[in-house]
Structure formats: structure tokens, C-alpha cells
N, CA, C and O atoms as a GROMACS GRO file, in nm:
protein
  464
    1MET      N    1  -3.119  -6.359   4.986
    1MET     CA    2  -3.123  -6.472   4.895
    1MET      C    3  -3.267  -6.502   4.859
    1MET      O    4  -3.354  -6.509   4.946
    2ARG      N    5  -3.292  -6.519   4.730
    2ARG     CA    6  -3.426  -6.556   4.684
    2ARG      C    7  -3.422  -6.696   4.627
    2ARG      O    8  -3.336  -6.729   4.544
    3LEU      N    9  -3.514  -6.779   4.671
    3LEU     CA   10  -3.521  -6.917   4.624
    3LEU      C   11  -3.566  -6.919   4.479
    3LEU      O   12  -3.670  -6.861   4.445
    4LEU      N   13  -3.489  -6.987   4.393
    4LEU     CA   14  -3.524  -7.003   4.252
    4LEU      C   15  -3.583  -7.140   4.225
    4LEU      O   16  -3.666  -7.155   4.136
    5GLY      N   17  -3.541  -7.240   4.300
    5GLY     CA   18  -3.591  -7.374   4.277
    5GLY      C   19  -3.553  -7.468   4.389
    5GLY      O   20  -3.451  -7.451   4.455
    6GLU      N   21  -3.638  -7.568   4.410
    6GLU     CA   22  -3.612  -7.671   4.510
    6GLU      C   23  -3.653  -7.805   4.453
    6GLU      O   24  -3.762  -7.820   4.397
    7HIS      N   25  -3.565  -7.904   4.467
    7HIS     CA   26  -3.592  -8.040   4.420
    7HIS      C   27  -3.550  -8.136   4.530
    7HIS      O   28  -3.455  -8.111   4.604
    8GLN      N   29  -3.623  -8.248   4.540
    8GLN     CA   30  -3.595  -8.346   4.644
    8GLN      C   31  -3.585  -8.486   4.585
    8GLN      O   32  -3.647  -8.518   4.483
    9GLY      N   33  -3.506  -8.567   4.651
    9GLY     CA   34  -3.492  -8.706   4.610
    9GLY      C   35  -3.467  -8.795   4.730
    9GLY      O   36  -3.436  -8.747   4.839
   10LEU      N   37  -3.482  -8.925   4.708
   10LEU     CA   38  -3.456  -9.023   4.813
   10LEU      C   39  -3.337  -9.108   4.776
   10LEU      O   40  -3.317  -9.144   4.660
   11VAL      N   41  -3.258  -9.139   4.877
   11VAL     CA   42  -3.147  -9.232   4.862
   11VAL      C   43  -3.175  -9.346   4.959
   11VAL      O   44  -3.187  -9.325   5.080
   12HIS      N   45  -3.186  -9.466   4.905
   12HIS     CA   46  -3.220  -9.583   4.986
   12HIS      C   47  -3.093  -9.643   5.046
   12HIS      O   48  -3.052  -9.754   5.011
   13ALA      N   49  -3.035  -9.568   5.137
   13ALA     CA   50  -2.913  -9.607   5.209
   13ALA      C   51  -2.917  -9.538   5.345
   13ALA      O   52  -2.990  -9.440   5.363
   14PRO      N   53  -2.840  -9.588   5.442
   14PRO     CA   54  -2.841  -9.527   5.576
   14PRO      C   55  -2.802  -9.378   5.573
   14PRO      O   56  -2.709  -9.338   5.503
   15LEU      N   57  -2.874  -9.299   5.651
   15LEU     CA   58  -2.851  -9.155   5.658
   15LEU      C   59  -2.704  -9.118   5.680
   15LEU      O   60  -2.653  -9.033   5.607
   16PRO      N   61  -2.635  -9.178   5.777
   16PRO     CA   62  -2.495  -9.135   5.798
   16PRO      C   63  -2.406  -9.154   5.676
   16PRO      O   64  -2.320  -9.070   5.649
   17ARG      N   65  -2.425  -9.262   5.601
   17ARG     CA   66  -2.344  -9.286   5.481
   17ARG      C   67  -2.374  -9.183   5.373
   17ARG      O   68  -2.284  -9.132   5.307
   18VAL      N   69  -2.504  -9.154   5.355
   18VAL     CA   70  -2.544  -9.056   5.254
   18VAL      C   71  -2.492  -8.918   5.290
   18VAL      O   72  -2.433  -8.849   5.207
   19ARG      N   73  -2.514  -8.878   5.415
   19ARG     CA   74  -2.472  -8.745   5.460
   19ARG      C   75  -2.321  -8.728   5.444
   19ARG      O   76  -2.275  -8.625   5.396
   20ASP      N   77  -2.245  -8.828   5.485
   20ASP     CA   78  -2.099  -8.819   5.475
   20ASP      C   79  -2.056  -8.802   5.330
   20ASP      O   80  -1.971  -8.719   5.300
   21LEU      N   81  -2.114  -8.880   5.240
   21LEU     CA   82  -2.076  -8.873   5.099
   21LEU      C   83  -2.116  -8.739   5.037
   21LEU      O   84  -2.038  -8.680   4.962
   22VAL      N   85  -2.235  -8.691   5.068
   22VAL     CA   86  -2.279  -8.561   5.015
   22VAL      C   87  -2.188  -8.450   5.065
   22VAL      O   88  -2.146  -8.365   4.986
   23LEU      N   89  -2.157  -8.450   5.193
   23LEU     CA   90  -2.073  -8.343   5.248
   23LEU      C   91  -1.930  -8.347   5.195
   23LEU      O   92  -1.861  -8.245   5.195
   24ARG      N   93  -1.885  -8.464   5.150
   24ARG     CA   94  -1.750  -8.474   5.094
   24ARG      C   95  -1.744  -8.446   4.944
   24ARG      O   96  -1.641  -8.400   4.895
   25THR      N   97  -1.853  -8.474   4.871
   25THR     CA   98  -1.842  -8.472   4.725
   25THR      C   99  -1.931  -8.371   4.652
   25THR      O  100  -1.901  -8.337   4.538
   26ALA      N  101  -2.037  -8.322   4.713
   26ALA     CA  102  -2.125  -8.228   4.642
   26ALA      C  103  -2.045  -8.106   4.599
   26ALA      O  104  -1.966  -8.052   4.676
   27PHE      N  105  -2.065  -8.064   4.478
   27PHE     CA  106  -2.000  -7.947   4.417
   27PHE      C  107  -1.852  -7.967   4.388
   27PHE      O  108  -1.785  -7.872   4.347
   28SER      N  109  -1.798  -8.087   4.407
   28SER     CA  110  -1.654  -8.107   4.390
   28SER      C  111  -1.612  -8.117   4.243
   28SER      O  112  -1.493  -8.105   4.214
   29THR      N  113  -1.705  -8.137   4.152
   29THR     CA  114  -1.667  -8.152   4.010
   29THR      C  115  -1.697  -8.027   3.928
   29THR      O  116  -1.692  -8.032   3.806
   30SER      N  117  -1.728  -7.917   3.993
   30SER     CA  118  -1.763  -7.795   3.921
   30SER      C  119  -1.642  -7.737   3.849
   30SER      O  120  -1.532  -7.731   3.904
   31ALA      N  121  -1.665  -7.694   3.726
   31ALA     CA  122  -1.559  -7.627   3.650
   31ALA      C  123  -1.548  -7.481   3.690
   31ALA      O  124  -1.445  -7.417   3.665
   32THR      N  125  -1.652  -7.427   3.750
   32THR     CA  126  -1.655  -7.288   3.794
   32THR      C  127  -1.596  -7.279   3.936
   32THR      O  128  -1.629  -7.361   4.021
   33PRO      N  129  -1.509  -7.181   3.963
   33PRO     CA  130  -1.459  -7.165   4.100
   33PRO      C  131  -1.574  -7.136   4.196
   33PRO      O  132  -1.659  -7.051   4.169
   34LEU      N  133  -1.577  -7.208   4.307
   34LEU     CA  134  -1.684  -7.196   4.405
   34LEU      C  135  -1.629  -7.170   4.544
   34LEU      O  136  -1.519  -7.214   4.578
   35ARG      N  137  -1.706  -7.099   4.622
   35ARG     CA  138  -1.680  -7.086   4.766
   35ARG      C  139  -1.774  -7.185   4.834
   35ARG      O  140  -1.896  -7.172   4.822
   36VAL      N  141  -1.719  -7.282   4.903
   36VAL     CA  142  -1.799  -7.389   4.962
   36VAL      C  143  -1.798  -7.378   5.114
   36VAL      O  144  -1.693  -7.358   5.176
   37SER      N  145  -1.917  -7.392   5.173
   37SER     CA  146  -1.934  -7.395   5.319
   37SER      C  147  -2.007  -7.524   5.355
   37SER      O  148  -2.091  -7.572   5.279
   38ARG      N  149  -1.974  -7.579   5.472
   38ARG     CA  150  -2.039  -7.701   5.518
   38ARG      C  151  -2.080  -7.685   5.664
   38ARG      O  152  -2.014  -7.616   5.742
   39ASN      N  153  -2.191  -7.750   5.699
   39ASN     CA  154  -2.231  -7.761   5.838
   39ASN      C  155  -2.263  -7.908   5.861
   39ASN      O  156  -2.374  -7.954   5.833
   40GLU      N  157  -2.166  -7.980   5.912
   40GLU     CA  158  -2.182  -8.125   5.929
   40GLU      C  159  -2.289  -8.161   6.030
   40GLU      O  160  -2.362  -8.259   6.011
   41SER      N  161  -2.301  -8.085   6.137
   41SER     CA  162  -2.400  -8.119   6.239
   41SER      C  163  -2.543  -8.101   6.189
   41SER      O  164  -2.633  -8.174   6.231
   42GLU      N  165  -2.565  -8.006   6.099
   42GLU     CA  166  -2.699  -7.985   6.043
   42GLU      C  167  -2.717  -8.057   5.910
   42GLU      O  168  -2.829  -8.064   5.859
   43GLY      N  169  -2.609  -8.111   5.854
   43GLY     CA  170  -2.617  -8.192   5.734
   43GLY      C  171  -2.639  -8.116   5.605
   43GLY      O  172  -2.720  -8.157   5.522
   44TRP      N  173  -2.568  -8.003   5.586
   44TRP     CA  174  -2.580  -7.930   5.460
   44TRP      C  175  -2.444  -7.883   5.409
   44TRP      O  176  -2.348  -7.867   5.484
   45ILE      N  177  -2.441  -7.863   5.278
   45ILE     CA  178  -2.325  -7.806   5.209
   45ILE      C  179  -2.379  -7.702   5.112
   45ILE      O  180  -2.482  -7.722   5.047
   46GLU      N  181  -2.309  -7.591   5.104
   46GLU     CA  182  -2.355  -7.479   5.021
   46GLU      C  183  -2.237  -7.429   4.938
   46GLU      O  184  -2.124  -7.424   4.985
   47ALA      N  185  -2.266  -7.393   4.814
   47ALA     CA  186  -2.163  -7.339   4.726
   47ALA      C  187  -2.214  -7.211   4.662
   47ALA      O  188  -2.332  -7.200   4.628
   48ARG      N  189  -2.125  -7.114   4.647
   48ARG     CA  190  -2.157  -6.988   4.579
   48ARG      C  191  -2.057  -6.969   4.466
   48ARG      O  192  -1.937  -6.993   4.481
   49GLY      N  193  -2.111  -6.926   4.353
   49GLY     CA  194  -2.026  -6.905   4.237
   49GLY      C  195  -2.085  -6.801   4.145
   49GLY      O  196  -2.201  -6.762   4.158
   50GLN      N  197  -2.004  -6.756   4.052
   50GLN     CA  198  -2.041  -6.650   3.962
   50GLN      C  199  -2.085  -6.529   4.045
   50GLN      O  200  -2.036  -6.511   4.157
   51TRP      N  201  -2.173  -6.450   3.996
   51TRP     CA  202  -2.214  -6.328   4.068
   51TRP      C  203  -2.356  -6.340   4.123
   51TRP      O  204  -2.403  -6.250   4.193
   52TRP      N  205  -2.423  -6.448   4.092
   52TRP     CA  206  -2.565  -6.455   4.126
   52TRP      C  207  -2.608  -6.585   4.192
   52TRP      O  208  -2.718  -6.590   4.247
   53TRP      N  209  -2.528  -6.690   4.188
   53TRP     CA  210  -2.573  -6.825   4.218
   53TRP      C  211  -2.529  -6.875   4.355
   53TRP      O  212  -2.416  -6.852   4.399
   54CYS      N  213  -2.620  -6.945   4.422
   54CYS     CA  214  -2.590  -7.019   4.543
   54CYS      C  215  -2.669  -7.150   4.537
   54CYS      O  216  -2.790  -7.149   4.511
   55GLY      N  217  -2.602  -7.259   4.560
   55GLY     CA  218  -2.669  -7.389   4.565
   55GLY      C  219  -2.647  -7.452   4.701
   55GLY      O  220  -2.537  -7.444   4.756
   56ARG      N  221  -2.751  -7.514   4.755
   56ARG     CA  222  -2.740  -7.579   4.885
   56ARG      C  223  -2.799  -7.718   4.877
   56ARG      O  224  -2.907  -7.737   4.821
   57VAL      N  225  -2.727  -7.814   4.933
   57VAL     CA  226  -2.776  -7.952   4.941
   57VAL      C  227  -2.788  -7.986   5.089
   57VAL      O  228  -2.693  -7.971   5.166
   58GLU      N  229  -2.906  -8.033   5.128
   58GLU     CA  230  -2.931  -8.076   5.265
   58GLU      C  231  -2.967  -8.223   5.264
   58GLU      O  232  -3.029  -8.272   5.169
   59VAL      N  233  -2.928  -8.294   5.369
   59VAL     CA  234  -2.960  -8.436   5.382
   59VAL      C  235  -3.037  -8.454   5.512
   59VAL      O  236  -2.992  -8.415   5.620
   60HIS      N  237  -3.157  -8.516   5.499
   60HIS     CA  238  -3.246  -8.535   5.614
   60HIS      C  239  -3.282  -8.683   5.628
   60HIS      O  240  -3.276  -8.759   5.532
   61GLU      N  241  -3.321  -8.719   5.747
   61GLU     CA  242  -3.366  -8.856   5.773
   61GLU      C  243  -3.498  -8.882   5.702
   61GLU      O  244  -3.582  -8.793   5.690
   62HIS      N  245  -3.514  -9.004   5.654
   62HIS     CA  246  -3.638  -9.047   5.588
   62HIS      C  247  -3.654  -9.196   5.615
   62HIS      O  248  -3.555  -9.267   5.634
   63ALA      N  249  -3.777  -9.244   5.616
   63ALA     CA  250  -3.802  -9.386   5.643
   63ALA      C  251  -3.730  -9.477   5.543
   63ALA      O  252  -3.692  -9.588   5.578
   64ALA      N  253  -3.711  -9.429   5.420
   64ALA     CA  254  -3.643  -9.509   5.317
   64ALA      C  255  -3.491  -9.498   5.327
   64ALA      O  256  -3.421  -9.574   5.260
   65GLY      N  257  -3.440  -9.408   5.406
   65GLY     CA  258  -3.295  -9.387   5.420
   65GLY      C  259  -3.263  -9.241   5.440
   65GLY      O  260  -3.251  -9.194   5.553
   66ALA      N  261  -3.249  -9.166   5.328
   66ALA     CA  262  -3.215  -9.024   5.339
   66ALA      C  263  -3.289  -8.946   5.230
   66ALA      O  264  -3.299  -8.990   5.116
   67ARG      N  265  -3.340  -8.830   5.269
   67ARG     CA  266  -3.402  -8.737   5.174
   67ARG      C  267  -3.301  -8.628   5.146
   67ARG      O  268  -3.250  -8.564   5.238
   68VAL      N  269  -3.273  -8.606   5.018
   68VAL     CA  270  -3.176  -8.506   4.975
   68VAL      C  271  -3.253  -8.390   4.913
   68VAL      O  272  -3.336  -8.410   4.823
   69VAL      N  273  -3.226  -8.270   4.961
   69VAL     CA  274  -3.293  -8.150   4.911
   69VAL      C  275  -3.189  -8.061   4.846
   69VAL      O  276  -3.086  -8.030   4.906
   70TYR      N  277  -3.215  -8.020   4.721
   70TYR     CA  278  -3.124  -7.932   4.647
   70TYR      C  279  -3.198  -7.802   4.619
   70TYR      O  280  -3.302  -7.803   4.554
   71ARG      N  281  -3.144  -7.691   4.668
   71ARG     CA  282  -3.205  -7.560   4.647
   71ARG      C  283  -3.109  -7.470   4.570
   71ARG      O  284  -2.988  -7.473   4.593
   72THR      N  285  -3.164  -7.390   4.480
   72THR     CA  286  -3.087  -7.291   4.406
   72THR      C  287  -3.140  -7.154   4.445
   72THR      O  288  -3.260  -7.130   4.445
   73TYR      N  289  -3.047  -7.063   4.477
   73TYR     CA  290  -3.083  -6.928   4.521
   73TYR      C  291  -3.022  -6.823   4.429
   73TYR      O  292  -2.917  -6.844   4.369
   74ASN      N  293  -3.090  -6.712   4.420
   74ASN     CA  294  -3.041  -6.592   4.353
   74ASN      C  295  -2.982  -6.503   4.462
   74ASN      O  296  -3.054  -6.456   4.550
   75VAL      N  297  -2.852  -6.479   4.456
   75VAL     CA  298  -2.787  -6.394   4.556
   75VAL      C  299  -2.742  -6.260   4.497
   75VAL      O  300  -2.670  -6.184   4.562
   76ALA      N  301  -2.786  -6.232   4.375
   76ALA     CA  302  -2.752  -6.104   4.312
   76ALA      C  303  -2.824  -5.990   4.382
   76ALA      O  304  -2.922  -6.012   4.452
   77THR      N  305  -2.774  -5.870   4.362
   77THR     CA  306  -2.836  -5.752   4.420
   77THR      C  307  -2.869  -5.651   4.310
   77THR      O  308  -2.822  -5.664   4.197
   78GLY      N  309  -2.949  -5.552   4.344
   78GLY     CA  310  -2.981  -5.445   4.250
   78GLY      C  311  -3.060  -5.494   4.130
   78GLY      O  312  -3.136  -5.591   4.139
   79LEU      N  313  -3.040  -5.427   4.018
   79LEU     CA  314  -3.110  -5.461   3.895
   79LEU      C  315  -3.080  -5.605   3.852
   79LEU      O  316  -3.168  -5.675   3.802
   80GLY      N  317  -2.957  -5.648   3.873
   80GLY     CA  318  -2.918  -5.784   3.837
   80GLY      C  319  -3.005  -5.889   3.904
   80GLY      O  320  -3.035  -5.992   3.844
   81ALA      N  321  -3.045  -5.864   4.028
   81ALA     CA  322  -3.129  -5.959   4.101
   81ALA      C  323  -3.263  -5.980   4.031
   81ALA      O  324  -3.316  -6.091   4.031
   82ARG      N  325  -3.316  -5.875   3.972
   82ARG     CA  326  -3.445  -5.886   3.903
   82ARG      C  327  -3.430  -5.954   3.767
   82ARG      O  328  -3.525  -6.015   3.717
   83LEU      N  329  -3.312  -5.943   3.708
   83LEU     CA  330  -3.289  -6.002   3.577
   83LEU      C  331  -3.251  -6.150   3.582
   83LEU      O  332  -3.275  -6.224   3.486
   84VAL      N  333  -3.194  -6.195   3.692
   84VAL     CA  334  -3.146  -6.333   3.704
   84VAL      C  335  -3.254  -6.436   3.669
   84VAL      O  336  -3.226  -6.526   3.590
   85PRO      N  337  -3.375  -6.427   3.722
   85PRO     CA  338  -3.474  -6.532   3.693
   85PRO      C  339  -3.510  -6.547   3.545
   85PRO      O  340  -3.549  -6.655   3.502
   86VAL      N  341  -3.497  -6.442   3.467
   86VAL     CA  342  -3.535  -6.450   3.326
   86VAL      C  343  -3.414  -6.461   3.233
   86VAL      O  344  -3.430  -6.467   3.111
   87THR      N  345  -3.294  -6.463   3.290
   87THR     CA  346  -3.174  -6.474   3.206
   87THR      C  347  -3.092  -6.596   3.248
   87THR      O  348  -3.128  -6.708   3.212
   88VAL      N  349  -2.987  -6.577   3.322
   88VAL     CA  350  -2.891  -6.682   3.353
   88VAL      C  351  -2.948  -6.797   3.436
   88VAL      O  352  -2.897  -6.908   3.428
   89ALA      N  353  -3.052  -6.773   3.515
   89ALA     CA  354  -3.104  -6.878   3.603
   89ALA      C  355  -3.198  -6.975   3.535
   89ALA      O  356  -3.235  -7.077   3.594
   90ARG      N  357  -3.238  -6.947   3.414
   90ARG     CA  358  -3.335  -7.036   3.348
   90ARG      C  359  -3.287  -7.180   3.341
   90ARG      O  360  -3.366  -7.273   3.358
   91GLY      N  361  -3.161  -7.201   3.318
   91GLY     CA  362  -3.106  -7.335   3.310
   91GLY      C  363  -3.089  -7.404   3.444
   91GLY      O  364  -3.062  -7.524   3.448
   92HIS      N  365  -3.106  -7.331   3.552
   92HIS     CA  366  -3.085  -7.387   3.686
   92HIS      C  367  -3.216  -7.422   3.756
   92HIS      O  368  -3.213  -7.466   3.871
   93ARG      N  369  -3.328  -7.405   3.690
   93ARG     CA  370  -3.456  -7.433   3.754
   93ARG      C  371  -3.490  -7.581   3.754
   93ARG      O  372  -3.567  -7.626   3.840
   94GLY      N  373  -3.436  -7.656   3.662
   94GLY     CA  374  -3.467  -7.797   3.652
   94GLY      C  375  -3.400  -7.880   3.759
   94GLY      O  376  -3.320  -7.829   3.838
   95ALA      N  377  -3.432  -8.006   3.760
   95ALA     CA  378  -3.378  -8.099   3.860
   95ALA      C  379  -3.246  -8.162   3.815
   95ALA      O  380  -3.198  -8.254   3.880
   96GLY      N  381  -3.188  -8.113   3.706
   96GLY     CA  382  -3.065  -8.172   3.653
   96GLY      C  383  -2.953  -8.190   3.754
   96GLY      O  384  -2.897  -8.299   3.763
   97PRO      N  385  -2.919  -8.086   3.831
   97PRO     CA  386  -2.811  -8.104   3.928
   97PRO      C  387  -2.842  -8.211   4.032
   97PRO      O  388  -2.754  -8.286   4.072
   98LEU      N  389  -2.968  -8.217   4.077
   98LEU     CA  390  -3.004  -8.320   4.175
   98LEU      C  391  -3.004  -8.458   4.111
   98LEU      O  392  -2.960  -8.555   4.173
   99ARG      N  393  -3.052  -8.469   3.988
   99ARG     CA  394  -3.049  -8.599   3.918
   99ARG      C  395  -2.907  -8.651   3.910
   99ARG      O  396  -2.882  -8.769   3.935
  100ALA      N  397  -2.813  -8.563   3.876
  100ALA     CA  398  -2.673  -8.604   3.865
  100ALA      C  399  -2.619  -8.647   4.002
  100ALA      O  400  -2.548  -8.747   4.012
  101LEU      N  401  -2.651  -8.573   4.105
  101LEU     CA  402  -2.605  -8.608   4.240
  101LEU      C  403  -2.666  -8.740   4.283
  101LEU      O  404  -2.595  -8.824   4.339
  102LEU      N  405  -2.796  -8.762   4.259
  102LEU     CA  406  -2.859  -8.888   4.297
  102LEU      C  407  -2.796  -9.005   4.223
  102LEU      O  408  -2.775  -9.112   4.281
  103ALA      N  409  -2.766  -8.987   4.095
  103ALA     CA  410  -2.703  -9.094   4.017
  103ALA      C  411  -2.566  -9.129   4.076
  103ALA      O  412  -2.532  -9.246   4.089
  104GLU      N  413  -2.490  -9.027   4.112
  104GLU     CA  414  -2.358  -9.051   4.171
  104GLU      C  415  -2.371  -9.121   4.305
  104GLU      O  416  -2.297  -9.215   4.334
  105LEU      N  417  -2.464  -9.076   4.389
  105LEU     CA  418  -2.484  -9.138   4.520
  105LEU      C  419  -2.525  -9.284   4.505
  105LEU      O  420  -2.474  -9.371   4.574
  106GLY      N  421  -2.619  -9.310   4.414
  106GLY     CA  422  -2.664  -9.447   4.393
  106GLY      C  423  -2.551  -9.538   4.347
  106GLY      O  424  -2.540  -9.652   4.392
  107GLU      N  425  -2.468  -9.487   4.258
  107GLU     CA  426  -2.356  -9.566   4.207
  107GLU      C  427  -2.253  -9.591   4.316
  107GLU      O  428  -2.206  -9.704   4.333
  108ARG      N  429  -2.218  -9.488   4.389
  108ARG     CA  430  -2.112  -9.502   4.489
  108ARG      C  431  -2.157  -9.579   4.612
  108ARG      O  432  -2.075  -9.646   4.675
  109LEU      N  433  -2.286  -9.571   4.646
  109LEU     CA  434  -2.336  -9.642   4.764
  109LEU      C  435  -2.400  -9.776   4.726
  109LEU      O  436  -2.434  -9.855   4.814
  110GLY      N  437  -2.415  -9.803   4.598
  110GLY     CA  438  -2.475  -9.929   4.553
  110GLY      C  439  -2.619  -9.943   4.596
  110GLY      O  440  -2.661 -10.048   4.645
  111CYS      N  441  -2.696  -9.835   4.578
  111CYS     CA  442  -2.835  -9.837   4.623
  111CYS      C  443  -2.926  -9.769   4.521
  111CYS      O  444  -2.880  -9.709   4.425
  112ARG      N  445  -3.054  -9.782   4.545
  112ARG     CA  446  -3.155  -9.719   4.460
  112ARG      C  447  -3.175  -9.574   4.504
  112ARG      O  448  -3.168  -9.542   4.623
  113THR      N  449  -3.200  -9.486   4.406
  113THR     CA  450  -3.234  -9.347   4.434
  113THR      C  451  -3.358  -9.312   4.352
  113THR      O  452  -3.388  -9.379   4.253
  114GLU      N  453  -3.428  -9.210   4.393
  114GLU     CA  454  -3.544  -9.165   4.316
  114GLU      C  455  -3.566  -9.016   4.336
  114GLU      O  456  -3.545  -8.961   4.445
  115LEU      N  457  -3.608  -8.952   4.229
  115LEU     CA  458  -3.643  -8.811   4.233
  115LEU      C  459  -3.786  -8.800   4.282
  115LEU      O  460  -3.874  -8.873   4.234
  116LEU      N  461  -3.811  -8.712   4.376
  116LEU     CA  462  -3.948  -8.695   4.428
  116LEU      C  463  -4.020  -8.586   4.352
  116LEU      O  464  -4.136  -8.556   4.381
   0.00000   0.00000   0.00000
């Protein structure tokens, strides 16, 4: 797996509430079929879809509440792996997916969020 992008944000709510909500809802609204894995004790959820994409959301303790980290990986192999960064992955480099997740978390938890 090659890291394509990493974005972080803060959720101003207690860590257990944020972690529980992220582990239950992240990647649940995708129109693309995904294979989802979770590790509740380590606080992450990962989804794989299409032929090249893997996204992982981790929730960590922070003085303000919880720090949410969203990483996008290239899991393609062969020639496709070299082409992914300049073709299909261009739209996945931005913080859009994390912005959407932070907005949902803020709304559902009734708290402030911020992109770091």
C-alpha cells in the first residue's frame, strides 16, 4: 500500500463518543461496494473498493476531544499502481472525504469540528 494522502481534523467531543460513531458510520453511505474492516480496540475503520483504493479513518485522543485521521492508499499492483496517482486518484487527494465526515460528526454529536 502506498500512501496517497493524509488529512486530520479535530472533533470537540469525548473520544469514546467520537470513536463509536466513526466506527459505526464511516464509509456507510458509499455508492461503491466496499469491503470494510474495523479494529475497535485500536480505533480504526478501513474500506477497500474498486481496484486501487483503500481508505482508513483512525480516531485518537486529543486535548480538545478526538483527532480524526483520514488516509487514502493506492493498493493497485503492476503498471496500474504507477498510473493511479496521475489518473483516478487525483480526486482523492483533497480533504473532501474528511470534511464530509467532520460535518456529519459535528451535526450528530452537536459539537464543533475543525480541519487541521
